[in-house]
Coordinates of C-alpha atoms and ligand atoms in Angstrom, one line a residue:
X1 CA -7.9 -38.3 18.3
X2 CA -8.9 -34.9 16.5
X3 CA -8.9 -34.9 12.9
X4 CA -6.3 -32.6 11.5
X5 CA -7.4 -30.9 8.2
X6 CA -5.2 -28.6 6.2
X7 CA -6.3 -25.9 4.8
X8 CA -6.6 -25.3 0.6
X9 CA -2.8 -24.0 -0.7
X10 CA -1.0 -24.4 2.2
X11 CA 2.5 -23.7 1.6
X12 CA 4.7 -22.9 -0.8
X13 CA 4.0 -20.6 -3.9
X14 CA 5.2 -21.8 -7.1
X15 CA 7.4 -19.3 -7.0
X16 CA 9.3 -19.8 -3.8
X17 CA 9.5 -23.4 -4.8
X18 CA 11.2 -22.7 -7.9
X19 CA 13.8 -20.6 -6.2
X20 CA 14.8 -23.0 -4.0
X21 CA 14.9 -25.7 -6.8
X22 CA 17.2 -23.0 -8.9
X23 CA 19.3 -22.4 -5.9
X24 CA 20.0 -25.9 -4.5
X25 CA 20.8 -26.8 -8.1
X26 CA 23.4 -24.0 -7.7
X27 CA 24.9 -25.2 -4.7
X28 CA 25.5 -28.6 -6.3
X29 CA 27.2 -27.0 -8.8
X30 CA 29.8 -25.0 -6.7
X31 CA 31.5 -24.5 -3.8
X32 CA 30.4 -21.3 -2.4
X33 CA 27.2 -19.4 -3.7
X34 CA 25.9 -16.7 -2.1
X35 CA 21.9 -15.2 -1.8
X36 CA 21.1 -11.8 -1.7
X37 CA 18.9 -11.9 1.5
X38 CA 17.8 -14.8 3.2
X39 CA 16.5 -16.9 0.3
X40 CA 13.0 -16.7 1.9
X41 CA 11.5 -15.7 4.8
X42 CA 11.6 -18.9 6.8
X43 CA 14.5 -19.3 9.5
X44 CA 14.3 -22.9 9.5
X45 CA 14.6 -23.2 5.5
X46 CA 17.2 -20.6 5.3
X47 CA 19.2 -22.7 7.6
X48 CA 18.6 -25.6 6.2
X49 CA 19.9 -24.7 3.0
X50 CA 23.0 -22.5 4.5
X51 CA 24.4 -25.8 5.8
X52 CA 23.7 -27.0 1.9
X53 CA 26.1 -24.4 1.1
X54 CA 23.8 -21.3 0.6
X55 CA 24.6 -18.5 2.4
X56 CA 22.6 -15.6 2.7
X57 CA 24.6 -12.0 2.5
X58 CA 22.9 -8.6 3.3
X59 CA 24.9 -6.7 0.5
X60 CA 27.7 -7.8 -2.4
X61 CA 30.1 -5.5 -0.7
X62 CA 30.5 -8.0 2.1
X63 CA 32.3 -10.6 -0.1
X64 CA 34.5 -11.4 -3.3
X65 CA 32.8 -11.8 -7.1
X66 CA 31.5 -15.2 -6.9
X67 CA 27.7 -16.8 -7.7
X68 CA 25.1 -15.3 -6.4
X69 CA 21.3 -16.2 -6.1
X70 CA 18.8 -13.9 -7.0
X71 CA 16.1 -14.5 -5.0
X72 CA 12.5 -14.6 -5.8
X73 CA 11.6 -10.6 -5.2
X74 CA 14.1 -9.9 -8.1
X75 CA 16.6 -7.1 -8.2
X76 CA 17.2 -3.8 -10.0
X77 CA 18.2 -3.9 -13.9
X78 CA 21.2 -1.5 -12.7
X79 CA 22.2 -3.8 -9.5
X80 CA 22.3 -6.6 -11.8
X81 CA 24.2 -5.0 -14.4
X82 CA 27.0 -3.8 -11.6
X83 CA 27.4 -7.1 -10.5
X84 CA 27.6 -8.4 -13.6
X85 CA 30.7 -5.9 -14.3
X86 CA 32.2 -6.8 -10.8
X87 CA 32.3 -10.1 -11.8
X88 CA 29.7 -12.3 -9.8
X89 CA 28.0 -15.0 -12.0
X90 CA 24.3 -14.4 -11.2
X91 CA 22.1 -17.2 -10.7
X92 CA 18.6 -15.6 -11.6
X93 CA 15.7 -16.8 -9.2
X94 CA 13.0 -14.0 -9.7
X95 CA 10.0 -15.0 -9.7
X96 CA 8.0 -15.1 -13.4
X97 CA 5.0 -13.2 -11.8
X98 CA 7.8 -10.2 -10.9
X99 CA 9.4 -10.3 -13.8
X100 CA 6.0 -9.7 -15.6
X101 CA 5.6 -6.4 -13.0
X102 CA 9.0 -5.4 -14.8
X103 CA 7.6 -6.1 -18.2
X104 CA 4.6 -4.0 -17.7
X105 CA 5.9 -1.4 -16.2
X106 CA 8.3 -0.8 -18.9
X107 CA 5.5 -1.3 -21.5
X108 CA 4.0 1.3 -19.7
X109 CA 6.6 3.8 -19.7
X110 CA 7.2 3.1 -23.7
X111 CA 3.3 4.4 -24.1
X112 CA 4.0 7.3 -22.5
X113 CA 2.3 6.6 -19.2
X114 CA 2.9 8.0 -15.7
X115 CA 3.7 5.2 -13.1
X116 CA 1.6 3.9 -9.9
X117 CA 3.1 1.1 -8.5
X118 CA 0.7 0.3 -6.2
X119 CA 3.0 -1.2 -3.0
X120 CA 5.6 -1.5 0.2
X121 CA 7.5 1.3 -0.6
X122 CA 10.5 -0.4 1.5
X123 CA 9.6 -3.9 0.1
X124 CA 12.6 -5.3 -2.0
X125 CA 10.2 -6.5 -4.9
X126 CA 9.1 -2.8 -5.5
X127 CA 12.9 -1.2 -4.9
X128 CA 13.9 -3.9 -7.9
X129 CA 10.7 -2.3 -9.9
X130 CA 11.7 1.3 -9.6
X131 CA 15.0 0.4 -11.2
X132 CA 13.1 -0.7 -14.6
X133 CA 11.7 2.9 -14.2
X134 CA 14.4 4.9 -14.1
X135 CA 15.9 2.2 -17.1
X136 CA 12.9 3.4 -18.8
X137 CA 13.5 7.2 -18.0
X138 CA 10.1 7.5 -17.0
X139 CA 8.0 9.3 -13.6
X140 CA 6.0 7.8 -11.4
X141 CA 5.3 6.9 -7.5
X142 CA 4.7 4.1 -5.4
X143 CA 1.5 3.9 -3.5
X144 CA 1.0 2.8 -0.2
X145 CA -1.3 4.7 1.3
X146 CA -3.8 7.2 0.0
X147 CA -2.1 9.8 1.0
X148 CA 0.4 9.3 -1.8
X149 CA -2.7 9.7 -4.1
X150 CA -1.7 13.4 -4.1
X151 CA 1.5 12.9 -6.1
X152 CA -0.7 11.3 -9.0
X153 CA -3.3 14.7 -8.9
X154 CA -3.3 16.4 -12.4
X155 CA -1.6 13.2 -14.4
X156 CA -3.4 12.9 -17.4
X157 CA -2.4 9.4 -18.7
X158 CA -1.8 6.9 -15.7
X159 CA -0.5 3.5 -15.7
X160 CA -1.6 1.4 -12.8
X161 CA 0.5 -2.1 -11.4
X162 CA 0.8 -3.6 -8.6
X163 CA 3.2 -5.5 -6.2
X164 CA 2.6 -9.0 -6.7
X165 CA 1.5 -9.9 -3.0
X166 CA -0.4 -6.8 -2.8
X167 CA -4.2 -7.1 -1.0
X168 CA -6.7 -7.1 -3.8
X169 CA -9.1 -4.6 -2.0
X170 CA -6.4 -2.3 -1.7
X171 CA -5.9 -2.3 -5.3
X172 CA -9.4 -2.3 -6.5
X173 CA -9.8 0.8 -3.9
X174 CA -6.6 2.8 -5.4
X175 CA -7.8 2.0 -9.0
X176 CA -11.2 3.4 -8.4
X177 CA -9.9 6.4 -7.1
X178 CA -7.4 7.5 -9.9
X179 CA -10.1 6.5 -12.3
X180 CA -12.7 9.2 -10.9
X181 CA -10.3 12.1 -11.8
X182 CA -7.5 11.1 -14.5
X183 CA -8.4 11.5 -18.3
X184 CA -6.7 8.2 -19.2
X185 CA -5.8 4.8 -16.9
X186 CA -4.8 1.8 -18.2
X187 CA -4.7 -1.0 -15.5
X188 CA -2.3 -3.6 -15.7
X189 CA -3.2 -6.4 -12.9
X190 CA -0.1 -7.7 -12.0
X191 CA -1.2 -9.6 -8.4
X192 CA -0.3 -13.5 -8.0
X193 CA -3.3 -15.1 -6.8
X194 CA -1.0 -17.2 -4.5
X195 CA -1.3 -14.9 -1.4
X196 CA -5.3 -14.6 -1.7
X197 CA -5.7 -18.0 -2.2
X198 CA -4.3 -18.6 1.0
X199 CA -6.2 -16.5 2.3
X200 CA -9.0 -18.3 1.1
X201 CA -8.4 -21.3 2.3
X202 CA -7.8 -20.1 6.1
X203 CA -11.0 -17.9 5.5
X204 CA -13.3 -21.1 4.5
X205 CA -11.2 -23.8 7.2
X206 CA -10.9 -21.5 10.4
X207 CA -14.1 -21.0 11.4
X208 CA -14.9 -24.7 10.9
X209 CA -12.5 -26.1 13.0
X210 CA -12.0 -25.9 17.3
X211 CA -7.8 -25.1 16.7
X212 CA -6.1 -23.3 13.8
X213 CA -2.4 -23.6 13.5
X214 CA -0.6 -21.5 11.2
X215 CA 2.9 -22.4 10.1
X216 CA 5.3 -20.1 8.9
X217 CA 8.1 -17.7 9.5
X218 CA 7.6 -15.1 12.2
X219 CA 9.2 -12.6 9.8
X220 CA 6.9 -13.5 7.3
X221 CA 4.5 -10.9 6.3
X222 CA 2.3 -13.3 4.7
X223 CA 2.2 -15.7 7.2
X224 CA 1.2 -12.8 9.8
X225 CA -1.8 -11.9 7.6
X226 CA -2.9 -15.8 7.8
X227 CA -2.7 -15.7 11.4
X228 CA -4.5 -12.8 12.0
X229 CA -7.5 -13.8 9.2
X230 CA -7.7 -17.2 11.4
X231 CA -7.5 -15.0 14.7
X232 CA -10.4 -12.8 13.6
X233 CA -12.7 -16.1 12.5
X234 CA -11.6 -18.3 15.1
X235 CA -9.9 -17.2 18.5
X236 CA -8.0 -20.4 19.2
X237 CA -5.6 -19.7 16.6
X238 CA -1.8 -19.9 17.1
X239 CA 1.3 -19.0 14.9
X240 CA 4.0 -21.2 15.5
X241 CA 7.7 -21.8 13.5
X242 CA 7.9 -25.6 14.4
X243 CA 6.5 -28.0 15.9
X244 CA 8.1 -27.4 19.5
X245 CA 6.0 -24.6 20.1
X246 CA 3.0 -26.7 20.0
X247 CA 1.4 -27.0 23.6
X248 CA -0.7 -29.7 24.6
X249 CA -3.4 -27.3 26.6
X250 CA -4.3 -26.0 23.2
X251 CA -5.8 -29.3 22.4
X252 CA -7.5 -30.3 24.9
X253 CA -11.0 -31.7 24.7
X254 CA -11.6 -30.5 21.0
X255 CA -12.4 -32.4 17.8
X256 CA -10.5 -30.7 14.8
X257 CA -7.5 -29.3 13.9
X258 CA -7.0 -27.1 11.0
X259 CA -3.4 -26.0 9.8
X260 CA -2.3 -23.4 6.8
X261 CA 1.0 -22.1 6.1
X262 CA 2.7 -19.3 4.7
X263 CA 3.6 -19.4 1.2
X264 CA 7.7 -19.5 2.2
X265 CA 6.8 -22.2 5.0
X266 CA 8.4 -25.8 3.5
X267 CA 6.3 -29.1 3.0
X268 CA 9.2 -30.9 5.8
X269 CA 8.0 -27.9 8.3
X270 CA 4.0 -29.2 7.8
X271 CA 4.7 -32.4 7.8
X272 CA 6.7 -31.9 11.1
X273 CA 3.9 -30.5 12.9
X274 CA 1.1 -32.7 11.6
X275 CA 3.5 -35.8 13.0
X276 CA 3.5 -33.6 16.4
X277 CA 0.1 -33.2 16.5
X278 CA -0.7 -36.9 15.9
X279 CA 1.4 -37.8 19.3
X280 CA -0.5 -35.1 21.4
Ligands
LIG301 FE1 5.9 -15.4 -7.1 FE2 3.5 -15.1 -6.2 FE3 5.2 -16.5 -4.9 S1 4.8 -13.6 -7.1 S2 7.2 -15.7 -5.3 S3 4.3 -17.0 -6.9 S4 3.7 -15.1 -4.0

């Protein structure tokens, strides 16, 4: 049988973890509670804890005041503060690494700094960031691209963060830049090292191994990156949501199996798969 080896940090972040502990407490504790967006970005999770009594809504418009989860991305100060005034009882499950993005953006804006939020412009973490902006009354621009560099041209006193799942080399190349031409930056470095230390691990357990399997939501960003990291270092990688997708052909003849997962992919979804893998 091929030995199965699984990568360093596979799995859930310590934030993701802690929203899910937050919001099953929740559900305990009521009837009905509500998330704004799926909880995470795992379809399997998401349903697991729907028939738990969470259910994921796109928008509070859709439904009465009731409790609602805050998931791990956090929200706007002013979205927070209108459903506090329509009535919903919020159940806050931002993650402590986003909340410090707030916190140092609005230091930022107190010292008279113009913004970079180096990010997914579309992401929902960086939407709920530009709110403590505008709360702040201050300018500034989200980064995605260099392109968007030329917004930041002829700012004398930048203030640099970041989206917390934001690739490092990204940042260091968007920091070195603004630094070349503005009279003042000050560089608040507000990644979580969860995402690169997954990356890590796939980087130092792909290429050792015949088969990679990476776990995780197919509409998980971070997941994707893993896969394609293990792709480029070893071509017998394969993305799969659970362990039905697993084909015995892939294992034919070989002698190890490695196996990461996405920070929003759940220990039962691992374990699942390594059982699987044991009976091919
Ligand atoms: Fe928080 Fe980092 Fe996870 S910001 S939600 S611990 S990826």
């Amino acid at each position: 049988m091929a030995k199965i080896l699984v990568a360093k940090s596979a799995g859930f972040c310590f934030g993701v973890r802690r929203a899910i502990n937050i919001a099953e407490k929740a559900v305990k504790s009521s009837q009905v509670v509500y998330s704004l967006g799926p909880i995470i970005h795992n379809p399997q999770e998401v349903k697991r804890l729907e028939s738990a009594g969470l259910k994921p809504i796109e928008n509070e418009f859709e439904i009465n005041p009731s409790k609602i989860v805050i998931r791990s991305h956090g929200i706007s100060p002013q979205r927070e503060a209108y459903l506090k005034n329509q009535g919903f009882e919020i159940v806050d499950a931002t993650c402590p690494y986003v909340k410090a993005v707030h916190d140092a953006v609005q230091e930022l804006c107190e010292d008279g700094y113009f913004i970079v939020l180096i990010g997914e412009k579309n992401h929902p973490e960086v939407l709920g960031t530009l709110g403590y902006l505008e709360l702040s009354d201050c300018k500034g621009v989200v980064v995605e691209s260099k392109e968007d560099l030329k917004q930041v041209l002829g700012k004398e006193k930048v203030g640099i963060v970041s989206q917390t799942t934001q690739s490092e080399q990204f940042f260091k190349e968007i920091v070195g830049e603004i630094a070349l031409w503005t009279r003042e930056v000050k560089v608040i470095n507000t990644i979580c090292n969860a995402t690169s230390e997954r990356q890590e691990g796939v980087i130092e357990l792909a290429p050792k191994v015949d088969v990679m399997v990476i776990i995780g939501g197919k509409n998980s960003g971070n997941t994707r990156r893993l896969f394609e990291i293990s792709k480029s270092l070893n071509p017998n990688s394969f993305h799969i949501e659970t362990e039905e997708e697993l084909k015995k052909e892939w294992f034919e003849n070989i002698s190890s199996i490695g196996i990461t997962a996405g920070a929003s992919t759940p220990d039962w979804l691992i374990e699942r798969v390594i059982a699987r893998l044991r009976e091919l």
